[in-house]
Amino acid sequence: MSCCAPALDARSGSQDLLADAARAQRLTEWLHAVRQDDEGIGRLVLSVPEMHCGACIAALEGGLSSLEGIHTVRANLTLRRLIVTFDNDEPDILDTIERAVQRLGYDASPVDLGDLDAERDRQEARKLLIALAVAGFATANIMLLSVSVWSGAADSTQHLFHFISLLIAVPAVAFSGRPFFMSALTAVRAGRVNMDVPIALALILSLGMSIARTIVGEGHIYFDAAVMLTFFLLIGRYLDQRMRERARSAVISLTRMAPKGARLVGENGQAEWVPADELRPGHIVRLTTGERLAVDAVVLSGEGTVDRSLVTGEAEPVAAAPGTRLEAGVLALSAPFDLRVEKAANESFLSEIATMMEAAEQGRGETASLTDRLAGLYAPVVHALAALTFVGWMLWSTDIWMSLDTAVAVLIVTCPCALGLAVPVVHVIAATRLFESGILMRNGDALERLAEADHVVFDKTGTLTTGRPRVVECALATTRERYAASELAQHSSHPAALAVADYLPDPATPSAEAIREEPAAGIEARFDGRLARLGRADWVAEIADRPADAAALRSGLAFAFEGDPLRPIELAESLRPQAVRTVEAIGDRGLPVELLSGDGPRAVSAIAERLGIADRRAECRPADKLARLDALRENGAHVLMVGDGLNDAPSLAGAHVSFAPGSACDVGRLAADFVFTRQDLGAVDNALTLAHQARRLVRQNLTLAICYNVLAVPLAMAGLVTPLIAALLMSGSSILVVGNALRLSSGERGSASHQGLNDAANPTAQQGFAG
């Protein structure tokens, strides 16, 4: 014996080394999947295939939230994802997270935001379908035998049929019931319970009672009930799986169309294909006809047309030339382009869209939090009710078989599936509807907040207007002034600056120094030591030789060298399509509409009068807009803010709920709860309509789920519901809730943005940098 010990020790040591190596490899994969923001906060997205119910969500979120260094934990039941944010500087934080997930009884692996595990989902659906087919086949055969027994077969014939039913039912339930048994076993091993624990217990008890009765040759046999129970439970599980696949189908199709790489141009001018995740800002990529762009980039050379429909939903081709910024997913229709990469693949606009769609269920609004808590109470409450039922019937009838039957019926009928699905299924379908309409939702609870909005505030430039003005009059007197203004304009992404840059010639020799952009004011620099400004007229007038009528120019754009006369620049802008109709529709809802803009009174009044907005405020700086929202909130208003641009970001973040167009700057899009990618402003009214429809359906679903449990549980405890009827009722309640939610996906889509109307006007209005 002792001579074998060294060999055993060596083998054990080798196994430990292999386990350590495998763990190190796993942690390396986790490390590569971590995304870190500017503040050092890490973000990790994990795939958790065993996540099936509200109890799983509560276990994972509660178990990880208590760990040191963890900021937030959000479980996404639809995608079976776990999103964890944490202090990236915390030592061994990834090892701590992995051990905690395993301790809770789950297997987790990191995933890329663009990889939606479609193959794994298809395999799971196939397994459920096979299990469903086996259970259905067993049910049909056992029902034939049961009909013979019910028709009068007795004695040895009846006993034979019962044994044949046993031989069919035991392997069928063992095989088809694996999804419930494995989930329950995992939960019990981790010292917790989930919704599959009472289901597995009910299956085992119903099958065990029938086996015992068959052996002793007396009493009613429930093999048919056991296999039919498994069959109907699998129907509910399979429908749930299909519903979740349908909910994320838009994201899956989007990510499948995203290119996996690009042709990187080397120093020798040759292009070589590389994976998208290897592209970095500053790299040069080549895009030829028929190819899609893998990352956000700006055109360096080449002129032609591109298809931006994947990003904006607009099918009409658009022109692209040097300086044009293109998003990931854009398709080149003509001419090759060389482009400079601006963002990594995981930070591209396409990746941002996928992230926003994935966030549809991650938020926890008040209603979703309530249903999560109720679903988390399910297992202990239903076990207590079943035990109480068994004890009560034993005391009343002293019939152990009847008492067990009744307790099993209680275990089955009190299923939280309907309650757990009441909110998320509506939100996921709503997010898909929004996505199909070109509206992206960043937070799962934003839909609830949108339905609560009772006051709407609009920004002007880039929001009510297209944000792409044009110069109609320019008072720049000298070539030096024109070159200086052009160079200043090229250093800003503000729509007014872009209009000036398009209008003026490029400077022959750039000479600007100490360039600085002042939010809500303009941009300044020094030319040969002399200060120059381009921006809002009153701000530019601070350094100019102020003319007598400077006050009249406060509403416009201007340029000046320090000590020289003020040179006004007049711009014209257009309303967004459906702007007039959208403001009217919001007013018809009884919601007050307000316009806040950094532009001068003349420009603001021109747009407000065209739209019929009586309450308008001009010359609002970012702090003024935020103060106005605070005042409205103190008066009890739930403000919906619609804005665009860097100066609107504080207001978008501070509002009760907010919208930004896809053309907004990165800061504006990240601060908003919703992003609409199309030019049509009707997206705001569409989303309001959908939010109210979703709230109504959520309330209906909650009412259905609660009423079902209030009625079904007492009936089961009273012995009026058999296990088979309980399975039918439980599956029926889930199907009813899902079917009610699916009404949202087939709702009317004849909204303003889809009726092809175009009320865009071209009022001439002077526009400053603050709009």
PDB file of N, CA and C in Angstrom, residues 464-470 572-577 607 760-763:
ATOM      1  N   LEU A 464     -35.030  70.223 -32.431  1.00  0.00           N
ATOM      2  CA  LEU A 464     -36.189  70.625 -33.206  1.00  0.00           C
ATOM      3  C   LEU A 464     -35.788  70.958 -34.642  1.00  0.00           C
ATOM      4  N   THR A 465     -34.557  71.401 -34.803  1.00  0.00           N
ATOM      5  CA  THR A 465     -34.036  71.672 -36.137  1.00  0.00           C
ATOM      6  C   THR A 465     -33.099  70.545 -36.550  1.00  0.00           C
ATOM      7  N   THR A 466     -32.731  70.534 -37.813  1.00  0.00           N
ATOM      8  CA  THR A 466     -31.879  69.456 -38.318  1.00  0.00           C
ATOM      9  C   THR A 466     -30.470  69.526 -37.774  1.00  0.00           C
ATOM     10  N   GLY A 467     -30.069  70.704 -37.282  1.00  0.00           N
ATOM     11  CA  GLY A 467     -28.720  70.828 -36.734  1.00  0.00           C
ATOM     12  C   GLY A 467     -27.667  71.049 -37.797  1.00  0.00           C
ATOM     13  N   ARG A 468     -28.068  71.124 -39.055  1.00  0.00           N
ATOM     14  CA  ARG A 468     -27.112  71.379 -40.137  1.00  0.00           C
ATOM     15  C   ARG A 468     -27.499  72.675 -40.845  1.00  0.00           C
ATOM     16  N   PRO A 469     -27.159  73.819 -40.242  1.00  0.00           N
ATOM     17  CA  PRO A 469     -27.501  75.095 -40.870  1.00  0.00           C
ATOM     18  C   PRO A 469     -26.574  75.399 -42.043  1.00  0.00           C
ATOM     19  N   ARG A 470     -26.884  76.475 -42.735  1.00  0.00           N
ATOM     20  CA  ARG A 470     -26.006  76.935 -43.814  1.00  0.00           C
ATOM     21  C   ARG A 470     -25.828  78.447 -43.684  1.00  0.00           C
ATOM     22  N   ALA A 572     -29.047  79.982 -41.702  1.00  0.00           N
ATOM     23  CA  ALA A 572     -30.439  79.538 -41.854  1.00  0.00           C
ATOM     24  C   ALA A 572     -30.515  78.073 -41.459  1.00  0.00           C
ATOM     25  N   GLU A 573     -31.604  77.687 -40.822  1.00  0.00           N
ATOM     26  CA  GLU A 573     -31.755  76.308 -40.366  1.00  0.00           C
ATOM     27  C   GLU A 573     -33.158  75.800 -40.699  1.00  0.00           C
ATOM     28  N   SER A 574     -33.308  74.471 -40.700  1.00  0.00           N
ATOM     29  CA  SER A 574     -34.576  73.834 -41.064  1.00  0.00           C
ATOM     30  C   SER A 574     -35.085  72.996 -39.898  1.00  0.00           C
ATOM     31  N   LEU A 575     -36.409  72.919 -39.806  1.00  0.00           N
ATOM     32  CA  LEU A 575     -37.013  72.048 -38.804  1.00  0.00           C
ATOM     33  C   LEU A 575     -36.806  70.590 -39.189  1.00  0.00           C
ATOM     34  N   ARG A 576     -36.718  69.736 -38.179  1.00  0.00           N
ATOM     35  CA  ARG A 576     -36.690  68.302 -38.443  1.00  0.00           C
ATOM     36  C   ARG A 576     -38.023  67.856 -39.032  1.00  0.00           C
ATOM     37  N   PRO A 577     -37.999  66.809 -39.866  1.00  0.00           N
ATOM     38  CA  PRO A 577     -39.268  66.250 -40.339  1.00  0.00           C
ATOM     39  C   PRO A 577     -40.160  65.867 -39.163  1.00  0.00           C
ATOM     40  N   ILE A 607     -38.407  79.921 -34.303  1.00  0.00           N
ATOM     41  CA  ILE A 607     -38.691  78.488 -34.278  1.00  0.00           C
ATOM     42  C   ILE A 607     -39.919  78.192 -33.420  1.00  0.00           C
ATOM     43  N   ALA A 760     -41.192  69.766 -42.862  1.00  0.00           N
ATOM     44  CA  ALA A 760     -39.983  70.553 -42.647  1.00  0.00           C
ATOM     45  C   ALA A 760     -40.121  71.900 -43.335  1.00  0.00           C
ATOM     46  N   ALA A 761     -39.764  72.908 -42.599  1.00  0.00           N
ATOM     47  CA  ALA A 761     -39.791  74.265 -43.132  1.00  0.00           C
ATOM     48  C   ALA A 761     -38.374  74.818 -43.128  1.00  0.00           C
ATOM     49  N   ASN A 762     -38.206  75.982 -43.706  1.00  0.00           N
ATOM     50  CA  ASN A 762     -36.878  76.584 -43.776  1.00  0.00           C
ATOM     51  C   ASN A 762     -36.917  78.016 -43.283  1.00  0.00           C
ATOM     52  N   PRO A 763     -37.336  78.205 -42.030  1.00  0.00           N
ATOM     53  CA  PRO A 763     -37.344  79.567 -41.528  1.00  0.00           C
ATOM     54  C   PRO A 763     -35.925  80.076 -41.352  1.00  0.00           C
TER      55      PRO A 763
END
